[in-house]
Short mmCIF file of N, CA and C in Angstrom, two decimals:
data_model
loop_
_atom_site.label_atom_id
_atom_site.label_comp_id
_atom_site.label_asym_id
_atom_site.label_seq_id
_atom_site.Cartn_x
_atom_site.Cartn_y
_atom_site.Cartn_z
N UNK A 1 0.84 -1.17 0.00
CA UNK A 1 0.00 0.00 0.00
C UNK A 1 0.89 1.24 0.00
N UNK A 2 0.88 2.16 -0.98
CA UNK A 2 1.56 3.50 -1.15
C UNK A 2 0.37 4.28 -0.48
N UNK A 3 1.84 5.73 0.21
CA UNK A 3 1.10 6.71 1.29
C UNK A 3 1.03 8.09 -0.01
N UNK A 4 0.08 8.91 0.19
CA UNK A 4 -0.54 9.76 -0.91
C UNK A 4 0.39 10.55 -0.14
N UNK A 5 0.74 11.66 -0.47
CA UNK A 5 1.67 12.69 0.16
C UNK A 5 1.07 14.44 -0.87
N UNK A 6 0.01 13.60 -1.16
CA UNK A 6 -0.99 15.31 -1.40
C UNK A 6 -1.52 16.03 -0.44
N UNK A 7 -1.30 15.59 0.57
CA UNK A 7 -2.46 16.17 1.49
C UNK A 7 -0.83 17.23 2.36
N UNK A 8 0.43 16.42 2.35
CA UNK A 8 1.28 17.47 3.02
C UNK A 8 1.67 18.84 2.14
N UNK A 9 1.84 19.71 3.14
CA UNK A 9 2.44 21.04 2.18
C UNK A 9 3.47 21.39 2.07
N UNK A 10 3.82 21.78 0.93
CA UNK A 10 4.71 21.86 0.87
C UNK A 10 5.89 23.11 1.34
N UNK A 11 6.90 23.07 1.53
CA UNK A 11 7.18 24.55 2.68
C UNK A 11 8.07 25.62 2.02
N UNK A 12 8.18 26.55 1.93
CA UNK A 12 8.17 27.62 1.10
C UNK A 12 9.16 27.47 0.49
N UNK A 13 10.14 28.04 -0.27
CA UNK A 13 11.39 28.01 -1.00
C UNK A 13 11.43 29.33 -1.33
N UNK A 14 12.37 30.80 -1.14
CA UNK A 14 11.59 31.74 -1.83
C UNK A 14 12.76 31.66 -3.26
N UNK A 15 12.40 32.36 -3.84
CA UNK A 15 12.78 32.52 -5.17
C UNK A 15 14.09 34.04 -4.79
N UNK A 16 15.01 33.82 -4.76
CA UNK A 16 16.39 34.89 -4.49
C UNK A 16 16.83 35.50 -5.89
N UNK A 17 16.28 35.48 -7.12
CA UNK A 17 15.93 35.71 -8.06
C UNK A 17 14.93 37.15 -8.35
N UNK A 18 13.72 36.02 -7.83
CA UNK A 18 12.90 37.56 -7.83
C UNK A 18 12.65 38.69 -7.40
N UNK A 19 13.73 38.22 -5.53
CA UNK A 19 13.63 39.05 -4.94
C UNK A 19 14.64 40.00 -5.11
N UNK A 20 15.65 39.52 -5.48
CA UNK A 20 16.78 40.50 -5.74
C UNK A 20 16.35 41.69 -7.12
N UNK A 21 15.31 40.95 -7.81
CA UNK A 21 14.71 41.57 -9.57
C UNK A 21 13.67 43.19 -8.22
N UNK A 22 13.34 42.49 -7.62
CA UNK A 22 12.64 43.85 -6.87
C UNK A 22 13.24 44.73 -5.67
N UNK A 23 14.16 44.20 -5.48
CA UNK A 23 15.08 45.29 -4.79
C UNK A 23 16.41 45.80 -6.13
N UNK A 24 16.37 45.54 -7.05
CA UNK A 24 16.87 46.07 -8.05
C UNK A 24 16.19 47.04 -8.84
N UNK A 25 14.82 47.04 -8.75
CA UNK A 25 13.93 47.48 -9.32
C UNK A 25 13.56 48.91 -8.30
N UNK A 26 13.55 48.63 -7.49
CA UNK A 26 13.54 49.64 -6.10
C UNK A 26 14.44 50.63 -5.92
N UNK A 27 16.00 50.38 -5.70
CA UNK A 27 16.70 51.27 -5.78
C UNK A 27 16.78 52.20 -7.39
N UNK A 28 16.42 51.40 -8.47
CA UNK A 28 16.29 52.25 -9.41
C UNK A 28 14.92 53.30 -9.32
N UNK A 29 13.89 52.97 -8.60
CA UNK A 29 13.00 53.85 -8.56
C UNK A 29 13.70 55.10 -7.37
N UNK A 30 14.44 54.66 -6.50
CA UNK A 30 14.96 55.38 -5.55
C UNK A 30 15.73 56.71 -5.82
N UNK A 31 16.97 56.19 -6.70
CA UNK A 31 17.99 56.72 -7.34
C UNK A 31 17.12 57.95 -8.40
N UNK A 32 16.03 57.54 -8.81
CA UNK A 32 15.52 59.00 -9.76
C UNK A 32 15.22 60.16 -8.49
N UNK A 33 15.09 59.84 -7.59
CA UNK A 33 15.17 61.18 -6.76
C UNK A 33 15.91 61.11 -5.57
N UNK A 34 16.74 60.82 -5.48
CA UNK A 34 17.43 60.76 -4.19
C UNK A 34 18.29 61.95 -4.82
N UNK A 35 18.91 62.73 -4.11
CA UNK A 35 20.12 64.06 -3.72
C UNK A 35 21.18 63.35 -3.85
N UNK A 36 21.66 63.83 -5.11
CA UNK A 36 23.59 63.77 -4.11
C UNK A 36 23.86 64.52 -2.90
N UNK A 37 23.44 65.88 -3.11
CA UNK A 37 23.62 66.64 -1.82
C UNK A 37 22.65 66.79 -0.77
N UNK A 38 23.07 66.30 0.21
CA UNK A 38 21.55 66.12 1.48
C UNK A 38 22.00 66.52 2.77
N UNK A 39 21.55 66.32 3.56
CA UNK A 39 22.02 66.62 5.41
C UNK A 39 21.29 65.17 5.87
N UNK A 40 21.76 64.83 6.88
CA UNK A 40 21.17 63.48 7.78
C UNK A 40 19.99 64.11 8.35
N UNK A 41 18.71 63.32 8.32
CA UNK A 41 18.03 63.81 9.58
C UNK A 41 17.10 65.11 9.27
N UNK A 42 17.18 65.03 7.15
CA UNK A 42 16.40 66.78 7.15
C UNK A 42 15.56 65.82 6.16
N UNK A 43 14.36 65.71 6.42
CA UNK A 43 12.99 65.01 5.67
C UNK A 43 12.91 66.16 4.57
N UNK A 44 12.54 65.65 3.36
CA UNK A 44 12.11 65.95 2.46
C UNK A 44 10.72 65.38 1.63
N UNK A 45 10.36 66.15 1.14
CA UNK A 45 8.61 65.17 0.33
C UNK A 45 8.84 64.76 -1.17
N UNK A 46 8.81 63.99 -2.12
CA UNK A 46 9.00 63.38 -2.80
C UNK A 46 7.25 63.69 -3.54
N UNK A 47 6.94 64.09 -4.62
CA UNK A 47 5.39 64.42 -5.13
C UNK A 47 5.18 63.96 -6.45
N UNK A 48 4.42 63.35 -6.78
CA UNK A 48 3.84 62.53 -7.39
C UNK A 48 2.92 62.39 -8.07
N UNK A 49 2.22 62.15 -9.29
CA UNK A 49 0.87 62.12 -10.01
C UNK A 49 0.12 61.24 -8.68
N UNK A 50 0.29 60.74 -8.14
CA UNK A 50 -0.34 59.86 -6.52
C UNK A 50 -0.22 59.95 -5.79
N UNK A 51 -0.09 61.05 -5.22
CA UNK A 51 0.70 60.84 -3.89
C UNK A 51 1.90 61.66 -3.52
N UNK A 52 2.24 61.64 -2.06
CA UNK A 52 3.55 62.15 -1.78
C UNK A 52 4.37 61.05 -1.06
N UNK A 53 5.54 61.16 -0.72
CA UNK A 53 6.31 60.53 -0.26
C UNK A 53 7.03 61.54 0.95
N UNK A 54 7.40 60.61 2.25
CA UNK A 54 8.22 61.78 2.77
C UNK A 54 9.61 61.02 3.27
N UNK A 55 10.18 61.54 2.73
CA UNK A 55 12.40 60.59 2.70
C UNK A 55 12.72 61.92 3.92
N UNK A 56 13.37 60.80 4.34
CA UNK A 56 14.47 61.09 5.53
C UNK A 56 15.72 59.93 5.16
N UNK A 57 16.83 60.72 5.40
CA UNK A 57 18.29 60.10 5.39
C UNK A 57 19.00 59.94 6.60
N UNK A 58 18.83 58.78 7.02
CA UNK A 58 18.78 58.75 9.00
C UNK A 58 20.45 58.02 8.67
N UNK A 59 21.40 57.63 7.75
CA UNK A 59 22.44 57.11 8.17
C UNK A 59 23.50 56.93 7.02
N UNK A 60 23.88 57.41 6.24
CA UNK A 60 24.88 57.25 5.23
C UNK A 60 26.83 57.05 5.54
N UNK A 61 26.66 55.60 4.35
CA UNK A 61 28.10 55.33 4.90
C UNK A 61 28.76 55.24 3.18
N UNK A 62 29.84 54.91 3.12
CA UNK A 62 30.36 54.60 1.95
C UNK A 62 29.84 53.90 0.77
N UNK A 63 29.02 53.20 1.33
CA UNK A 63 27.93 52.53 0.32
C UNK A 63 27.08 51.65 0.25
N UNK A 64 26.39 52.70 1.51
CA UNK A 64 25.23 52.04 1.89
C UNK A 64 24.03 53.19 2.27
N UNK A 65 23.10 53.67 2.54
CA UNK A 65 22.35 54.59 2.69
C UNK A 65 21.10 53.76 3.43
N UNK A 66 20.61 54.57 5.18
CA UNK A 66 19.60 54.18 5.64
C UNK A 66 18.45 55.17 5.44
N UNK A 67 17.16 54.82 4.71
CA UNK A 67 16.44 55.75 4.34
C UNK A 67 15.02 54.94 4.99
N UNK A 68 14.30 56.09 5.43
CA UNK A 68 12.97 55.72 6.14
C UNK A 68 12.02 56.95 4.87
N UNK A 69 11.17 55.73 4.61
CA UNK A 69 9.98 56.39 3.43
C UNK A 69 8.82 55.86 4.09
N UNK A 70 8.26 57.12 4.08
CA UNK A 70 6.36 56.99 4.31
C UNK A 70 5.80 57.77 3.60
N UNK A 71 4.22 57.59 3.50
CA UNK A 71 3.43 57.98 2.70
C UNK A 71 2.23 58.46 3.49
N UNK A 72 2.10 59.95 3.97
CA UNK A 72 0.80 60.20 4.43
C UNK A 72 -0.03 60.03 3.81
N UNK A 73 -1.17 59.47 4.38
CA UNK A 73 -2.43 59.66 4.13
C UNK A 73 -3.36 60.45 4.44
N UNK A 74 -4.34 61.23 4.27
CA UNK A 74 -5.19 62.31 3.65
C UNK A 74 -6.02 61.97 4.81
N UNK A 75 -6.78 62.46 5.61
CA UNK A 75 -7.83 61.70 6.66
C UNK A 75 -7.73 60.11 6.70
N UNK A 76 -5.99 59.80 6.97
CA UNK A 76 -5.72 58.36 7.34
C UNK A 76 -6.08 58.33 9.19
N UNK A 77 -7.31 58.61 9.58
CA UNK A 77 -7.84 58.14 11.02
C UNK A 77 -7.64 57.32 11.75
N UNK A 78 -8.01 56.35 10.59
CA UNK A 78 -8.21 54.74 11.11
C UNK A 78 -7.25 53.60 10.75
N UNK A 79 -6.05 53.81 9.83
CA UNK A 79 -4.71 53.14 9.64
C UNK A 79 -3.99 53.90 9.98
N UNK A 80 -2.78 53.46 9.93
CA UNK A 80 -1.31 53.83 9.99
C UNK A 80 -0.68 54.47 8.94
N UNK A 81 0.15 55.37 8.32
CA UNK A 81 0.15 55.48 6.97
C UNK A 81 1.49 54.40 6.46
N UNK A 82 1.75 53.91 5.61
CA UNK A 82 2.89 53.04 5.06
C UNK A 82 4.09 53.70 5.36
N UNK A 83 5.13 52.91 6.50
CA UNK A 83 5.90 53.04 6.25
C UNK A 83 6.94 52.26 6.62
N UNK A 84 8.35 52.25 5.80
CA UNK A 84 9.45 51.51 5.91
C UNK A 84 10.68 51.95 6.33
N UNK A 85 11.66 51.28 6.74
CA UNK A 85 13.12 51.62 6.46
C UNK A 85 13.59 50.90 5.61
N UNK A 86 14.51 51.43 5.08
CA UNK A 86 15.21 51.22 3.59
C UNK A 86 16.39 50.90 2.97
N UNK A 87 17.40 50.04 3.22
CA UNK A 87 18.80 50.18 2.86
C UNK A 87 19.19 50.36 1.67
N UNK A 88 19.77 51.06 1.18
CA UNK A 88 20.10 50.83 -0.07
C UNK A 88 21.99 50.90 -0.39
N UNK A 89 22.23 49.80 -0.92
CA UNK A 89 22.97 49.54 -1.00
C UNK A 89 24.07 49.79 -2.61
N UNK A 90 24.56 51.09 -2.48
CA UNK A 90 24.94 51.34 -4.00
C UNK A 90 25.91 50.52 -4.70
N UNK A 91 26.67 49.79 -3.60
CA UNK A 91 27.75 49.23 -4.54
C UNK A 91 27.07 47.56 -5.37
N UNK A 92 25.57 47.57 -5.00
CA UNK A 92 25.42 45.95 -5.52
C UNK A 92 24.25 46.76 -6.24
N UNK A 93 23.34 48.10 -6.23
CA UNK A 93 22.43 48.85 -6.49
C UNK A 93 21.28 48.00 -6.25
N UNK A 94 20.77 47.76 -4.97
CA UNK A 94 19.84 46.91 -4.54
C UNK A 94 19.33 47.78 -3.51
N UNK A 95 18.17 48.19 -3.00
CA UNK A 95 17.34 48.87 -2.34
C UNK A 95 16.34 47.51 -1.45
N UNK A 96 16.49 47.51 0.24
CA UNK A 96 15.88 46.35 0.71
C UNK A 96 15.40 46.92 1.93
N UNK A 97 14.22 46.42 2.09
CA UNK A 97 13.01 47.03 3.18
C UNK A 97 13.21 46.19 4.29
N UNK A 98 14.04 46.77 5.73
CA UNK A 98 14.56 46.23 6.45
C UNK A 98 13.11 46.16 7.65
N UNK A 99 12.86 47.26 8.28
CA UNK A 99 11.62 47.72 8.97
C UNK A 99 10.06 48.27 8.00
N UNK A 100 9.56 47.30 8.75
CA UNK A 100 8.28 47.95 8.26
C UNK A 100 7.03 47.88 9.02
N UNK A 101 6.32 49.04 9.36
CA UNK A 101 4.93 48.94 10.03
C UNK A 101 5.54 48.17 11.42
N UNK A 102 5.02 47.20 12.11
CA UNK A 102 5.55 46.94 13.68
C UNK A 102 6.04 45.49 13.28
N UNK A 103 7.13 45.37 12.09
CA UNK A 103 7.38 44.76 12.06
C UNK A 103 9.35 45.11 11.97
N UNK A 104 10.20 44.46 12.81
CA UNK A 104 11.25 45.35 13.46
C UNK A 104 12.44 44.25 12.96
N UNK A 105 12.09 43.45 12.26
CA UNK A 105 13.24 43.13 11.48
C UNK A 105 12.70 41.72 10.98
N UNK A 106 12.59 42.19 9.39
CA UNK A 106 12.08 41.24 8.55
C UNK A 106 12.81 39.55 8.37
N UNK A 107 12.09 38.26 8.53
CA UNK A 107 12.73 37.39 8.40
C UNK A 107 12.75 36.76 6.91
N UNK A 108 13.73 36.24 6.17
CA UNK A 108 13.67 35.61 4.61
C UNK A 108 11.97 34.45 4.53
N UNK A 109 11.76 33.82 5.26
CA UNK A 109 10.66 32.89 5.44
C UNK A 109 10.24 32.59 6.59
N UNK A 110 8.72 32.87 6.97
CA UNK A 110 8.21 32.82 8.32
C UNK A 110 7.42 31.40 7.93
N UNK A 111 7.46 30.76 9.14
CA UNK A 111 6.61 29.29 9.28
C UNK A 111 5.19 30.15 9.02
N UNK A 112 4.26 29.36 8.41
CA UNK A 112 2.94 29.66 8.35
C UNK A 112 2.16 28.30 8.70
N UNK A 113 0.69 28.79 9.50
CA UNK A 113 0.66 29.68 10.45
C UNK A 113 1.52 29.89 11.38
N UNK A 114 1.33 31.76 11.81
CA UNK A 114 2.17 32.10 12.62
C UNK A 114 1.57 33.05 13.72
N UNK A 115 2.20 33.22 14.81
CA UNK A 115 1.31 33.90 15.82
C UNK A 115 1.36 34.92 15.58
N UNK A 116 1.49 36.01 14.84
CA UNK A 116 1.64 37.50 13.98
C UNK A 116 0.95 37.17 12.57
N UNK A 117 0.49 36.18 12.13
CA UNK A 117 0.04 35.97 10.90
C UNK A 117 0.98 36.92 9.80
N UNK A 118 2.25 36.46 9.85
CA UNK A 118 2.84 37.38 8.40
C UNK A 118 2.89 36.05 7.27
N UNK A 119 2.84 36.42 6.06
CA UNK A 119 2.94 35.58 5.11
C UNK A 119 4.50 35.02 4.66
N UNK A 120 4.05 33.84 4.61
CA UNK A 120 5.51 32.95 4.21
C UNK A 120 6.65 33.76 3.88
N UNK A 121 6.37 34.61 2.76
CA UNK A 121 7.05 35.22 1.81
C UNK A 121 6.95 36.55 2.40
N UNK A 122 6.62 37.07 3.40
CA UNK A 122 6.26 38.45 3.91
C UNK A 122 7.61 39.44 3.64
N UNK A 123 8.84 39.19 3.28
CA UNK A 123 9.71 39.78 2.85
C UNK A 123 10.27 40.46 1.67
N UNK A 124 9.37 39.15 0.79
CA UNK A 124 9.24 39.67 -0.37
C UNK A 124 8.09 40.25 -0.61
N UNK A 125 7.24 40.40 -0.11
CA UNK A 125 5.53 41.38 0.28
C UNK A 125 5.75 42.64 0.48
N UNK A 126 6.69 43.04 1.22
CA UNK A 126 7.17 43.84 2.05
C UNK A 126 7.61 45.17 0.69
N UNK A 127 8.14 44.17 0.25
CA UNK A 127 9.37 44.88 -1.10
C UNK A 127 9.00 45.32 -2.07
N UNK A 128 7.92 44.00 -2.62
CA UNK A 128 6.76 44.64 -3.64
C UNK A 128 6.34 45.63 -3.51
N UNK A 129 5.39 45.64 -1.94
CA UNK A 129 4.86 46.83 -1.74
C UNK A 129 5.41 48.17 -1.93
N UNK A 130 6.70 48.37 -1.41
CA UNK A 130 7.52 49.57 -1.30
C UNK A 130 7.74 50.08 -3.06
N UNK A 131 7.66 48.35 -3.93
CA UNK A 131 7.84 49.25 -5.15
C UNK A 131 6.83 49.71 -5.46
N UNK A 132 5.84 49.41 -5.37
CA UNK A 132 4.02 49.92 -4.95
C UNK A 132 4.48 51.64 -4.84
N UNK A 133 4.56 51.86 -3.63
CA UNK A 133 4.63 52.75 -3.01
C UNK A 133 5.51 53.89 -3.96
N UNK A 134 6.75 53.56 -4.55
CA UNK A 134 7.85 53.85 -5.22
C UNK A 134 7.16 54.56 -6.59
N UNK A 135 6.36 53.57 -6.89
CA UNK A 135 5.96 54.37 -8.33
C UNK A 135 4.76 55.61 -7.89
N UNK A 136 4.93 55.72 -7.03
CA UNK A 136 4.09 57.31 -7.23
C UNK A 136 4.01 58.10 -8.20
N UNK A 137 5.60 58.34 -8.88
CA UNK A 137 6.10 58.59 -9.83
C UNK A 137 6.44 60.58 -9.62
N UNK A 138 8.27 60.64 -9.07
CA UNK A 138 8.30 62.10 -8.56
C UNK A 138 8.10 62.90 -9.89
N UNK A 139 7.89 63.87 -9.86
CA UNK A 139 7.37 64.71 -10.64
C UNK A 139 8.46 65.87 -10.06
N UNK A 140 8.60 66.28 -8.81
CA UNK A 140 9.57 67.16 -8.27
C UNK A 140 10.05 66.88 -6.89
N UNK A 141 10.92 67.08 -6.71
CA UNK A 141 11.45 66.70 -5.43
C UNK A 141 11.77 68.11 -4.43
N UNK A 142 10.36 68.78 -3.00
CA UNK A 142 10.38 69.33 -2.32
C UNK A 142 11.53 69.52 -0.92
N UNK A 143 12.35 70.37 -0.91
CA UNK A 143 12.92 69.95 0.87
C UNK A 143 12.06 71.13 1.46
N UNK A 144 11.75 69.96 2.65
CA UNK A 144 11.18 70.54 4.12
C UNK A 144 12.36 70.16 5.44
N UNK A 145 11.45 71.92 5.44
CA UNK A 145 12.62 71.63 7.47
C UNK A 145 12.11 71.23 8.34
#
């Protein structure tokens, strides 16, 4: 008698491919408005046919850049508005969403179910989203003090 092995699931694998195709994809959306010339710590708004964006440059090193991006929302009452921290990394040009929302340091694959309910792949969710977020599409790039 053979045991059916349809009924087990199978457990995630992520694809390091695709994810690297969207943090490649990210820092290139990044790089159309990021400053060469900036100060640490001075937020700027990022504006958009959708939207605004608001960048802060909380940590720059030789070649690496920590950037926190959010997106107010308009009578956002009742959510949170989106937001992340950001590494971007120029010497491999890969942009990767380290923090996000109350989530304080993203893991490559979470067991599912999980007692936080994040999705298997919630890392690469994470990333998508931000390129989500990314295509606002700047139109001009504002500094605020």
């Amino acid at each position: 008698m053979t045991v059916s092995n349809h009924n087990k699931k199978q457990k995630y694998q992520p694809n390091v491919s695709t994810f690297l195709a969207v943090c490649g994809r990210n820092y290139a959306h990044i790089l159309k408005w990021l400053p060469e010339q900036f100060s640490l710590n001075e937020p700027w708004q990022v504006e958009g046919e959708f939207g605004t964006l608001l960048v802060n440059i909380i940590e720059n090193t030789k070649y690496t850049q920590l950037v926190e991006i959010s997106r107010p929302i308009p009578n956002g009452h009742f959510f949170k508005c989106p937001k992340a921290l950001v590494r971007i990394y120029h010497d491999a040009q890969l942009a990767e969403v380290l923090t996000s929302q109350q989530i304080y340091r993203l893991k490559p694959v979470y067991d599912y179910p999980n007692i936080h309910m994040h999705h298997s792949d919630e890392k690469f969710q994470v990333n998508a989203f931000l390129e989500d977020l990314l295509k606002i599409g700047a139109r001009r790039v504002a500094c605020q003090s």
